[in-house]
Coordinates of C-alpha atoms in Angstrom, one line a residue:
M1 CA 27.2 -19.3 -24.3
T2 CA 24.4 -21.6 -25.5
D3 CA 21.0 -22.8 -24.3
T4 CA 21.9 -26.3 -25.5
L5 CA 22.5 -28.4 -22.5
P6 CA 22.7 -32.2 -21.9
A7 CA 19.7 -34.0 -20.5
A8 CA 21.1 -33.9 -16.9
A9 CA 21.0 -30.1 -16.8
Q10 CA 17.8 -29.5 -18.7
P11 CA 15.4 -30.1 -15.7
L12 CA 17.3 -27.7 -13.5
L13 CA 17.4 -25.1 -16.3
A14 CA 13.6 -25.4 -16.7
T15 CA 13.0 -25.1 -13.0
L16 CA 15.3 -22.1 -12.7
R17 CA 13.4 -20.3 -15.5
Q18 CA 10.0 -21.1 -14.1
T19 CA 11.1 -19.9 -10.7
G20 CA 12.4 -16.7 -12.1
E21 CA 9.2 -16.0 -13.9
A22 CA 7.2 -16.7 -10.8
L23 CA 9.4 -14.4 -8.7
R24 CA 9.2 -11.6 -11.2
G25 CA 5.4 -11.7 -11.1
L26 CA 5.2 -11.6 -7.3
S27 CA 4.0 -8.7 -5.3
F28 CA 3.1 -8.2 -1.7
P29 CA 0.4 -5.5 -1.8
L30 CA -1.0 -5.8 1.7
A31 CA 0.9 -3.9 4.4
V32 CA 1.5 -6.8 6.7
H33 CA 4.6 -7.3 8.8
G34 CA 7.6 -8.1 6.5
A35 CA 5.9 -7.3 3.2
D36 CA 8.5 -4.8 2.1
A37 CA 11.3 -7.1 3.0
A38 CA 9.6 -9.9 1.2
Q39 CA 9.3 -7.8 -2.0
I40 CA 13.0 -7.0 -1.8
N41 CA 13.9 -10.6 -1.2
A42 CA 11.8 -11.8 -4.2
T43 CA 13.2 -9.1 -6.5
A44 CA 16.7 -9.9 -5.5
A45 CA 16.2 -13.7 -6.0
A46 CA 14.7 -13.1 -9.5
A47 CA 17.7 -10.8 -10.4
Q48 CA 20.2 -13.3 -9.2
L49 CA 18.7 -16.0 -11.3
E50 CA 18.8 -13.8 -14.4
D51 CA 22.1 -12.1 -13.6
Y52 CA 24.1 -15.1 -12.5
V53 CA 22.6 -18.6 -12.0
V54 CA 21.1 -19.3 -15.4
P55 CA 24.1 -17.7 -17.3
R56 CA 26.6 -19.6 -15.2
L57 CA 24.8 -22.9 -15.7
L58 CA 24.9 -22.4 -19.4
S59 CA 28.6 -21.5 -19.5
L60 CA 30.6 -23.0 -16.7
D61 CA 33.8 -22.4 -18.6
A62 CA 33.3 -18.6 -18.8
P63 CA 35.9 -16.6 -16.9
L64 CA 35.4 -16.3 -13.2
L65 CA 33.9 -13.0 -12.1
A66 CA 35.7 -11.6 -9.1
V67 CA 33.8 -8.7 -7.6
V68 CA 35.7 -6.3 -5.4
G69 CA 33.4 -4.9 -2.8
G70 CA 33.5 -3.1 0.5
S71 CA 32.5 -0.1 2.5
T72 CA 33.0 3.6 1.7
G73 CA 36.6 4.6 1.7
A74 CA 37.9 1.1 2.2
G75 CA 40.3 1.5 -0.7
K76 CA 38.6 -0.9 -3.3
S77 CA 39.5 1.1 -6.4
T78 CA 43.1 1.7 -5.1
L79 CA 43.4 -2.0 -4.6
V80 CA 42.2 -2.8 -8.1
N81 CA 44.6 -0.3 -9.6
A82 CA 47.4 -1.9 -7.6
V83 CA 46.5 -5.4 -8.8
V84 CA 46.5 -4.3 -12.4
G85 CA 49.6 -2.2 -12.0
H86 CA 48.3 1.1 -13.3
P87 CA 45.3 3.4 -12.8
V88 CA 42.2 1.8 -14.4
T89 CA 39.5 2.9 -12.0
R90 CA 39.0 6.1 -10.0
S91 CA 40.0 6.5 -6.4
G92 CA 39.9 9.5 -4.1
A93 CA 38.4 11.3 -1.2
I94 CA 35.2 12.5 -2.9
R95 CA 32.3 10.0 -2.3
P96 CA 31.1 8.1 -4.1
T97 CA 34.2 7.6 -6.2
T98 CA 33.1 4.5 -8.1
R99 CA 30.0 5.9 -9.8
Q100 CA 29.5 3.0 -12.2
P101 CA 31.0 -0.5 -12.2
V102 CA 34.2 -1.2 -14.2
L103 CA 34.8 -4.7 -15.4
L104 CA 38.4 -5.5 -16.3
H105 CA 39.1 -8.6 -18.4
H106 CA 41.8 -10.0 -20.6
P107 CA 41.5 -8.8 -24.2
A108 CA 41.0 -12.5 -25.3
D109 CA 38.0 -12.9 -22.9
G110 CA 36.1 -9.9 -24.2
H111 CA 33.4 -12.0 -26.0
W112 CA 32.2 -13.4 -22.7
F113 CA 31.1 -10.0 -21.5
A114 CA 30.3 -8.0 -24.6
D115 CA 26.7 -9.3 -24.8
Q116 CA 24.1 -9.6 -22.0
R117 CA 25.2 -13.1 -20.9
I118 CA 25.5 -11.9 -17.3
L119 CA 23.9 -8.8 -15.7
P120 CA 21.6 -8.3 -18.6
S121 CA 19.9 -5.3 -17.0
L122 CA 23.1 -3.3 -17.4
S123 CA 24.0 -1.8 -20.7
R124 CA 27.5 -2.3 -22.0
V125 CA 29.9 0.6 -22.6
H126 CA 33.4 -0.1 -23.9
A127 CA 36.3 1.9 -22.7
A128 CA 37.0 3.1 -26.2
D129 CA 33.4 4.5 -26.4
V130 CA 34.1 6.9 -23.5
G131 CA 37.5 8.1 -24.4
S132 CA 41.0 6.7 -24.9
A133 CA 41.5 3.1 -24.0
E134 CA 44.5 4.2 -22.1
P135 CA 43.5 6.4 -19.2
V136 CA 44.8 10.0 -19.1
A137 CA 46.8 10.8 -16.0
G138 CA 44.3 11.5 -13.2
R139 CA 41.4 10.4 -15.3
P140 CA 40.9 6.6 -15.3
A141 CA 38.5 4.9 -17.7
D142 CA 35.5 5.4 -15.4
A143 CA 36.0 9.2 -15.0
V144 CA 33.6 9.7 -17.8
S145 CA 30.6 7.4 -17.5
P146 CA 27.0 7.2 -18.7
G147 CA 25.7 6.3 -15.2
T148 CA 25.1 3.5 -12.8
G149 CA 22.9 1.6 -15.2
T150 CA 25.9 0.7 -17.4
L151 CA 28.8 -1.7 -17.1
L152 CA 32.0 -0.3 -18.3
L153 CA 34.1 -3.0 -20.1
R154 CA 37.8 -2.4 -20.1
P155 CA 40.3 -5.0 -21.6
D156 CA 43.6 -5.1 -20.0
A157 CA 46.5 -7.5 -20.7
M158 CA 47.5 -7.4 -17.0
I159 CA 44.3 -9.3 -16.1
P160 CA 44.9 -13.1 -16.5
R161 CA 42.8 -15.0 -18.9
G162 CA 40.0 -16.9 -17.3
L163 CA 39.3 -14.2 -14.7
A164 CA 37.5 -10.8 -14.7
L165 CA 37.8 -8.2 -12.0
L166 CA 34.8 -5.9 -11.3
D167 CA 35.2 -2.8 -9.2
A168 CA 31.8 -2.4 -7.5
P169 CA 30.2 0.7 -5.8
D170 CA 30.3 1.0 -2.0
L171 CA 28.1 -1.3 0.0
D172 CA 27.1 1.6 2.2
S173 CA 27.2 4.3 -0.4
I174 CA 25.3 7.6 0.3
A175 CA 23.6 7.0 -3.1
D176 CA 20.7 4.5 -2.9
E177 CA 21.3 3.4 -6.5
N178 CA 24.9 2.6 -5.8
R179 CA 24.0 0.5 -2.8
R180 CA 21.4 -1.4 -4.8
L181 CA 23.9 -1.9 -7.6
A182 CA 26.6 -3.1 -5.3
G183 CA 24.3 -5.8 -4.0
Q184 CA 23.3 -6.9 -7.5
L185 CA 26.9 -7.2 -8.6
L186 CA 27.9 -9.2 -5.5
A187 CA 25.0 -11.6 -6.2
A188 CA 26.4 -12.1 -9.7
A189 CA 29.9 -12.9 -8.5
D190 CA 31.8 -16.2 -8.7
L191 CA 34.1 -15.0 -5.9
W192 CA 34.3 -11.9 -3.7
V193 CA 37.2 -9.8 -2.8
F194 CA 36.0 -8.0 0.3
V195 CA 38.1 -4.9 1.1
T196 CA 37.9 -3.4 4.6
T197 CA 40.2 -1.4 6.9
A198 CA 41.8 -2.0 10.3
N199 CA 39.4 0.5 11.7
R200 CA 36.2 -0.7 10.1
Y201 CA 36.3 -4.5 9.6
A202 CA 33.7 -5.0 12.3
D203 CA 31.1 -2.6 10.8
A204 CA 27.6 -4.1 10.6
V205 CA 26.7 -3.4 7.0
P206 CA 29.4 -5.5 5.3
W207 CA 28.8 -8.4 7.7
T208 CA 25.2 -8.7 6.5
L209 CA 26.5 -9.4 3.0
L210 CA 29.3 -11.6 4.3
A211 CA 26.5 -13.8 5.9
D212 CA 25.0 -14.1 2.5
A213 CA 28.4 -15.2 1.2
A214 CA 28.5 -17.9 3.8
A215 CA 24.9 -19.0 2.8
R216 CA 26.0 -19.2 -0.8
D217 CA 29.3 -21.0 0.0
I218 CA 31.0 -18.5 -2.3
L219 CA 34.8 -18.3 -2.5
L220 CA 35.8 -15.3 -0.5
A221 CA 39.1 -13.4 0.1
V222 CA 39.4 -10.6 2.6
V223 CA 41.8 -7.7 2.1
L224 CA 42.5 -5.8 5.3
D225 CA 43.7 -2.4 4.0
R226 CA 45.6 0.5 5.7
V227 CA 46.8 -1.6 8.6
P228 CA 49.2 0.3 10.9
A229 CA 52.7 -1.1 11.4
G230 CA 53.1 -3.4 14.3
V231 CA 49.5 -4.5 14.7
E232 CA 49.1 -6.7 11.6
E233 CA 48.9 -10.1 13.3
E234 CA 46.7 -8.8 16.1
V235 CA 44.2 -7.4 13.7
R236 CA 44.4 -10.5 11.4
G237 CA 43.7 -12.7 14.4
D238 CA 40.7 -10.8 15.5
L239 CA 39.3 -10.6 12.0
H240 CA 39.8 -14.4 11.5
T241 CA 37.9 -15.0 14.7
L242 CA 34.9 -13.0 13.4
L243 CA 35.1 -14.8 10.0
A244 CA 35.2 -18.2 11.7
A245 CA 32.1 -17.3 13.8
A246 CA 30.3 -16.5 10.5
D247 CA 31.4 -19.9 8.9
L248 CA 33.9 -18.0 6.8
G249 CA 37.1 -19.1 8.6
H250 CA 38.4 -20.6 5.3
A251 CA 38.7 -17.2 3.7
P252 CA 42.3 -16.0 3.1
I253 CA 43.2 -12.7 4.6
F254 CA 45.5 -10.3 2.8
I255 CA 47.2 -7.5 4.7
V256 CA 47.9 -4.1 2.9
P257 CA 50.0 -2.0 5.3
E258 CA 49.3 1.7 5.8
Q259 CA 51.6 3.5 3.3
P260 CA 51.6 6.7 1.2
L261 CA 50.3 6.8 -2.4
D262 CA 52.3 8.2 -5.3
S263 CA 51.3 11.1 -7.5
Q264 CA 48.8 8.9 -9.5
G265 CA 47.2 7.6 -6.3
M266 CA 49.0 4.3 -6.7
L267 CA 50.2 2.0 -3.9
P268 CA 53.8 0.8 -4.0
A269 CA 54.3 -1.9 -6.7
D270 CA 54.6 -4.8 -4.3
A271 CA 51.7 -3.8 -2.0
A272 CA 49.2 -6.0 -3.8
D273 CA 51.6 -8.9 -4.8
P274 CA 49.9 -11.5 -2.5
I275 CA 46.4 -10.9 -3.7
R276 CA 47.6 -10.6 -7.3
R277 CA 49.4 -14.0 -7.1
W278 CA 46.3 -15.6 -5.5
L279 CA 44.1 -14.4 -8.4
Q280 CA 46.6 -15.4 -11.0
A281 CA 46.8 -18.9 -9.5
L282 CA 43.0 -19.2 -9.7
A283 CA 43.0 -18.1 -13.3
A284 CA 45.7 -20.5 -14.3
D285 CA 43.9 -23.6 -13.1
A286 CA 41.1 -24.4 -15.7
S287 CA 39.6 -27.3 -13.8
G288 CA 39.9 -25.4 -10.5
R289 CA 38.0 -22.5 -12.1
Q290 CA 35.2 -24.8 -13.1
E291 CA 35.1 -26.3 -9.6
I292 CA 34.8 -22.8 -8.1
A293 CA 32.0 -22.0 -10.6
R294 CA 30.1 -25.2 -9.7
R295 CA 30.5 -24.6 -6.0
T296 CA 29.3 -21.0 -6.3
L297 CA 26.5 -22.0 -8.6
Y298 CA 25.3 -24.8 -6.3
G299 CA 25.4 -22.3 -3.3
A300 CA 23.5 -19.7 -5.3
V301 CA 20.7 -22.2 -6.2
R302 CA 20.4 -23.3 -2.6
A303 CA 20.2 -19.6 -1.6
V304 CA 17.6 -18.9 -4.2
A305 CA 15.6 -21.9 -2.9
G306 CA 15.7 -20.5 0.6
R307 CA 14.5 -17.1 -0.7
V308 CA 11.6 -18.8 -2.5
H309 CA 10.6 -20.5 0.7
A310 CA 10.7 -17.1 2.4
A311 CA 8.6 -15.7 -0.4
A312 CA 6.1 -18.5 0.1
D313 CA 5.9 -17.7 3.8
A314 CA 5.3 -14.1 3.0
Q315 CA 2.5 -15.1 0.6
D316 CA 0.9 -17.1 3.4
N317 CA 0.9 -13.9 5.5
Q318 CA -0.6 -12.0 2.6
H319 CA -3.3 -14.6 2.0
A320 CA -4.2 -14.8 5.7
E321 CA -4.7 -11.0 5.9
Y322 CA -6.6 -11.1 2.6
L323 CA -9.0 -13.7 4.1
R324 CA -9.4 -11.7 7.3
L325 CA -10.3 -8.5 5.4
Q326 CA -12.5 -10.3 3.0
A327 CA -14.3 -12.2 5.8
A328 CA -14.9 -8.9 7.7
A329 CA -16.6 -7.3 4.7
T330 CA -18.6 -10.4 3.9
R331 CA -19.7 -10.9 7.5
A332 CA -20.8 -7.2 7.7
Y333 CA -22.8 -7.4 4.6
D334 CA -24.3 -10.8 5.4
D335 CA -25.5 -9.3 8.7
A336 CA -27.0 -6.4 6.7
L337 CA -28.9 -8.8 4.4
K338 CA -30.1 -10.8 7.4
G339 CA -31.3 -7.5 9.0
I340 CA -33.2 -6.6 5.9
H341 CA -34.7 -10.0 5.6
E342 CA -35.9 -10.0 9.2
S343 CA -37.4 -6.5 8.9
T344 CA -39.3 -7.6 5.8
Q345 CA -40.7 -10.7 7.5
D346 CA -41.4 -9.8 11.1
G347 CA -44.0 -7.1 10.6
T348 CA -41.6 -4.3 11.3
L349 CA -42.4 -2.6 8.0
L350 CA -46.1 -2.5 8.9
R351 CA -45.4 0.0 11.7
G352 CA -46.1 3.7 11.8
E353 CA -46.8 5.3 8.4
V354 CA -47.2 2.1 6.4
L355 CA -49.7 0.8 8.9
A356 CA -51.6 4.1 9.0
R357 CA -51.8 4.2 5.2
W358 CA -52.9 0.6 4.9
Q359 CA -55.5 1.1 7.6
D360 CA -56.8 4.2 5.7
F361 CA -56.8 2.2 2.5
V362 CA -58.8 -0.9 3.7
G363 CA -60.8 0.8 6.5
T364 CA -61.8 -0.8 9.8
G365 CA -64.9 -1.4 11.8
E366 CA -67.9 -2.5 9.8
F367 CA -65.7 -3.5 6.9
M368 CA -63.5 -5.8 9.1
R369 CA -66.5 -7.3 10.9
G370 CA -68.2 -7.9 7.6
L371 CA -65.1 -9.5 6.2
E372 CA -64.8 -11.8 9.1
S373 CA -68.5 -12.9 9.1
R374 CA -69.1 -13.0 5.4
V375 CA -65.9 -14.4 3.9
G376 CA -68.0 -15.8 1.1
R377 CA -68.9 -12.2 0.1
A378 CA -65.4 -10.8 0.5
R379 CA -64.9 -10.2 -3.2
D380 CA -67.9 -8.0 -3.5
A381 CA -67.2 -6.0 -0.3
I382 CA -63.6 -5.5 -1.1
G383 CA -64.3 -4.8 -4.7
S384 CA -66.8 -2.0 -3.8
F385 CA -64.2 -0.6 -1.4
F386 CA -61.4 -0.5 -4.0
T387 CA -63.5 0.9 -6.8
G388 CA -62.6 4.5 -7.6
R389 CA -59.8 4.7 -4.9
P390 CA -56.5 4.2 -6.9
T391 CA -54.8 7.2 -5.2
R392 CA -55.0 5.5 -1.8
A393 CA -53.2 2.4 -3.3
V394 CA -50.5 4.6 -4.5
T395 CA -50.2 6.2 -1.1
V396 CA -49.7 2.8 0.5
E397 CA -47.1 1.9 -2.1
T398 CA -45.2 5.1 -1.3
A399 CA -45.3 4.5 2.4
I400 CA -44.0 0.9 1.8
E401 CA -41.3 2.3 -0.5
T402 CA -40.2 4.8 2.1
G403 CA -40.1 2.3 5.0
L404 CA -38.3 -0.3 3.0
H405 CA -35.8 2.2 1.7
A406 CA -35.0 3.4 5.2
V407 CA -34.3 -0.2 6.3
I408 CA -32.0 -1.0 3.3
V409 CA -30.1 2.3 3.5
E410 CA -29.6 1.9 7.3
Q411 CA -28.4 -1.7 7.0
A412 CA -26.0 -0.8 4.2
A413 CA -24.5 2.1 6.2
Q414 CA -24.0 -0.2 9.2
A415 CA -22.3 -2.8 7.0
A416 CA -19.9 -0.2 5.6
E417 CA -19.2 1.1 9.1
K418 CA -18.5 -2.4 10.4
T419 CA -16.3 -3.3 7.5
E420 CA -14.2 -0.2 7.9
H421 CA -14.0 -0.6 11.6
A422 CA -12.6 -4.1 11.2
W423 CA -10.2 -3.1 8.5
R424 CA -8.7 -0.3 10.6
D425 CA -7.5 -2.9 13.1
G426 CA -4.5 -3.5 10.8
D427 CA -2.0 -1.6 8.7
A428 CA -3.1 -3.4 5.6
G429 CA -6.8 -2.4 5.9
R430 CA -6.0 1.2 6.8
D431 CA -3.8 1.5 3.8
L432 CA -6.4 0.0 1.5
L433 CA -9.2 2.3 2.8
A434 CA -7.2 5.3 1.6
G435 CA -8.0 4.1 -1.9
L436 CA -11.7 3.3 -1.3
A437 CA -13.9 4.3 -4.2
P438 CA -16.7 6.8 -3.6
R439 CA -19.9 5.1 -2.7
G440 CA -22.0 6.9 -5.2
D441 CA -25.7 7.6 -4.6
F442 CA -26.7 4.4 -2.8
S443 CA -29.9 5.9 -1.6
A444 CA -31.1 6.6 -5.1
E445 CA -30.1 3.2 -6.3
A446 CA -32.0 1.6 -3.4
A447 CA -35.1 3.6 -4.3
R448 CA -34.8 2.5 -8.0
E449 CA -34.6 -1.2 -6.9
I450 CA -37.6 -0.8 -4.6
R451 CA -39.7 0.8 -7.4
A452 CA -38.6 -1.9 -9.7
W453 CA -39.7 -4.6 -7.2
Q454 CA -43.1 -2.9 -6.9
K455 CA -43.4 -2.9 -10.7
D456 CA -42.5 -6.6 -10.7
L457 CA -45.3 -7.2 -8.3
L458 CA -47.8 -5.4 -10.6
D459 CA -46.5 -7.5 -13.5
L460 CA -46.8 -10.7 -11.3
V461 CA -50.4 -9.9 -10.3
S462 CA -51.3 -9.0 -13.9
A463 CA -49.8 -12.2 -15.2
E464 CA -51.6 -14.3 -12.6
G465 CA -54.9 -12.5 -13.3
A466 CA -54.6 -12.9 -17.1
N467 CA -56.5 -16.2 -16.8
K468 CA -60.1 -15.6 -17.9
R469 CA -61.4 -17.1 -14.7
F470 CA -59.8 -14.2 -12.7
T471 CA -60.4 -11.3 -15.1
A472 CA -63.7 -10.2 -13.6
R473 CA -62.3 -10.3 -10.1
M474 CA -59.2 -8.3 -11.1
L475 CA -61.3 -5.7 -12.8
S476 CA -63.4 -5.3 -9.7
F477 CA -60.5 -5.1 -7.3
G478 CA -58.0 -3.2 -9.5
V479 CA -54.4 -4.4 -10.2
N480 CA -52.8 -1.7 -8.0
G481 CA -55.0 -2.7 -5.1
V482 CA -54.3 -6.4 -5.5
A483 CA -50.5 -5.6 -5.8
V484 CA -50.6 -3.5 -2.6
A485 CA -52.3 -6.3 -0.8
L486 CA -49.6 -8.7 -1.9
M487 CA -46.9 -6.3 -0.6
V488 CA -48.6 -6.2 2.8
V489 CA -48.9 -10.0 2.8
V490 CA -45.1 -10.2 2.0
F491 CA -44.3 -8.1 5.1
A492 CA -47.1 -9.5 7.3
S493 CA -46.1 -11.0 10.7
T494 CA -46.8 -9.8 14.2
A495 CA -43.4 -10.9 15.6
G496 CA -42.0 -7.4 15.6
L497 CA -45.0 -5.6 16.8
T498 CA -46.4 -4.9 20.3
G499 CA -49.5 -3.7 22.0
L500 CA -52.3 -2.3 19.8
E501 CA -50.2 -2.6 16.7
I502 CA -50.4 -6.4 16.9
G503 CA -54.1 -6.4 16.6
V504 CA -54.4 -3.7 14.0
A505 CA -51.5 -4.9 11.8
G506 CA -52.6 -8.5 12.1
G507 CA -56.1 -7.8 11.2
S508 CA -55.0 -5.6 8.3
A509 CA -52.8 -8.4 7.0
V510 CA -55.8 -10.7 7.2
V511 CA -57.6 -8.3 4.9
G512 CA -54.8 -8.5 2.3
Q513 CA -54.7 -12.2 2.6
K514 CA -58.4 -12.7 2.2
L515 CA -58.5 -10.3 -0.7
L516 CA -55.8 -12.2 -2.6
E517 CA -57.4 -15.5 -1.8
A518 CA -60.7 -14.2 -3.0
V519 CA -59.1 -13.4 -6.3
F520 CA -56.5 -16.2 -6.8
G521 CA -57.2 -18.9 -4.3
E522 CA -55.1 -20.0 -1.3
D523 CA -52.4 -21.9 -3.1
A524 CA -51.8 -19.2 -5.6
V525 CA -51.4 -16.6 -2.8
R526 CA -48.7 -18.6 -1.1
R527 CA -46.9 -19.0 -4.4
L528 CA -47.2 -15.3 -5.2
A529 CA -46.0 -14.2 -1.8
K530 CA -43.0 -16.5 -2.0
T531 CA -42.1 -15.2 -5.5
A532 CA -42.4 -11.6 -4.2
R533 CA -40.2 -12.3 -1.2
D534 CA -37.6 -14.0 -3.2
N535 CA -37.5 -11.2 -5.8
L536 CA -37.1 -8.6 -3.0
Q537 CA -34.3 -10.7 -1.4
H538 CA -32.5 -11.0 -4.7
R539 CA -32.7 -7.2 -5.3
C540 CA -31.5 -6.4 -1.8
E541 CA -28.6 -8.8 -2.1
S542 CA -27.6 -7.4 -5.5
L543 CA -27.6 -3.9 -3.9
L544 CA -25.5 -4.8 -0.9
R545 CA -23.1 -7.0 -2.8
A546 CA -22.5 -4.1 -5.3
D547 CA -21.7 -1.9 -2.3
Q548 CA -19.5 -4.6 -0.8
Q549 CA -17.6 -4.8 -4.1
R550 CA -16.0 -1.4 -3.3
Y551 CA -14.1 -3.2 -0.6
Q552 CA -13.5 -6.3 -2.6
A553 CA -12.0 -4.3 -5.4
L554 CA -9.3 -3.1 -3.0
L555 CA -8.3 -6.8 -2.4
E556 CA -8.1 -7.8 -6.1
S557 CA -4.3 -7.5 -6.4
A558 CA -3.9 -9.7 -3.3
A559 CA -6.4 -12.2 -4.7
R560 CA -4.4 -12.6 -7.9
Q561 CA -1.1 -13.7 -6.3
L562 CA 0.6 -17.0 -7.0
P563 CA -0.3 -19.6 -4.4
A564 CA 2.4 -20.1 -1.7
E565 CA 2.3 -23.8 -2.3
T566 CA 3.3 -23.3 -6.0
L567 CA 6.4 -21.3 -4.8
R568 CA 7.2 -24.1 -2.3
T569 CA 7.0 -26.6 -5.1
Y570 CA 9.6 -24.6 -7.1
A571 CA 11.8 -24.4 -4.0
R572 CA 11.7 -28.1 -3.4
E573 CA 12.5 -28.8 -7.0
L574 CA 15.5 -26.6 -6.8
E575 CA 16.6 -28.3 -3.6
S576 CA 16.1 -31.8 -5.1
H577 CA 18.2 -31.3 -8.3
R578 CA 21.6 -33.0 -8.1
M579 CA 23.8 -30.0 -8.9
D580 CA 26.9 -32.1 -9.4
D581 CA 25.2 -34.0 -12.3
A582 CA 23.7 -30.9 -13.8
A583 CA 26.9 -28.9 -13.6
E584 CA 29.1 -31.7 -14.8
G585 CA 26.8 -32.2 -17.8
A586 CA 27.0 -28.5 -18.5
A587 CA 30.7 -28.5 -18.1
N588 CA 31.1 -31.5 -20.5
D589 CA 28.9 -29.7 -23.0
D590 CA 31.3 -26.7 -22.9
D591 CA 34.4 -28.9 -23.6
G592 CA 36.3 -27.7 -26.7
R593 CA 35.3 -24.1 -26.3
D594 CA 37.8 -21.3 -25.7
R595 CA 38.8 -21.1 -22.1

């Protein structure tokens, strides 16, 4: 085998390798309908590319690999022994009998299978490494095996050159690993020898794989084993009807009559003559072998393209569910931010305790009337009020912090509840929520952000008052008092208040507004209020987005998937390659090598 191919085959080889890499990297992490099947499909397609398609493209003149497969107890191993003419693989009543695959080849063809050319995931074990090359009576070469992850290679001169025979585990084995391995081996076959019995040829499990054979256009032979005398033609006719309905009517059917086995578990010498002659004829025709290889290769590429399209469809389903879950979380937290924003601008935060503390801080009655009638003397009146009363400013700050904290925590809790409610509407969301990270102390984090915002306001007021023109006013009013007034102005609006609160809160807000204008001027107040609001909005958004990230983190694996359109591009490229040209080029490149 060589990676050197003519120009006609190079584009196909490149596409095959890119497709294999893409398939190996696929996962379907969201529990949507068909996700598990999609993962199996993608894994199987990637394995077939690695196990068969690429190796066969690179070596069309390698011996044909005939895989003997069938259901439990169908007599596969007995048939293989009969074809070879002596025991080479174990048969018997204990299931499973074929515990690891045995590959029989002519001694001169051993180099084709000694390395990892095909089925690279299976380690090679030579018959001589597990005992005598000649099986002991009652102990064929696979009686001692390292396990199902190995491929036991056994040279045998009874196998014709140009052909290898592989005895696979049962398609419906009681062992999961055996079933998986049987499917892998059949996907790596150039031709199938399907063994069934007169009683079980209509079983559902084998026909699923036979449908795959039809899709791949693989050469198929059917062996009908243990057929009672007198019903051969009746059973053959019924089986042929089933095969024709599955687009496999061209498959030859070989009948093995019901008959006793000898002391070594062997059929009579002539029982397998028809299938043996058929295999020998295939092996003897070099150009025919290459034509079979090209046909099977072409069918396998088409089948892989179909599986890639199916993987793309499954990725679409994954992406749609990802978008649904992401949108639900984003919508919930957007609503929470909107709720906080409205609460900080409609006067809601000036209710209750905040309003009472502010009222206590600035006073009412004569102070308010004096402010309204003597705006020109506001600085002196307010300054005399603030002097010596820093503790009341702190009290207002604390009340504002408490009220704002309650709003933020409540909105975040509602966002989390809405997100989880929406996610529980589907299996994917429910599964993801099982891995949701603990929330941590959101309340404490919110409190820190609010205090940091209040400090930012103090710094903002201090920076604005640093101008010499404002220094005297700032000293008379106090930085904390001015900052508290700015907080009130930020939250001031009567839209959310009713009754008496409207008048009191509105009037109190006017006090803060007039205080700030007395210190900084009207334009500066508007600018300061906007800066303070924007700062608060930014901090609230950072808080809520960090909480939302707990849900987004659960979606990261789905977000990193290969786009479905990339997969479809690979599938279309596979479908567009002219297999005849590529295969012909590869075959010509192999001319002169040992057949």
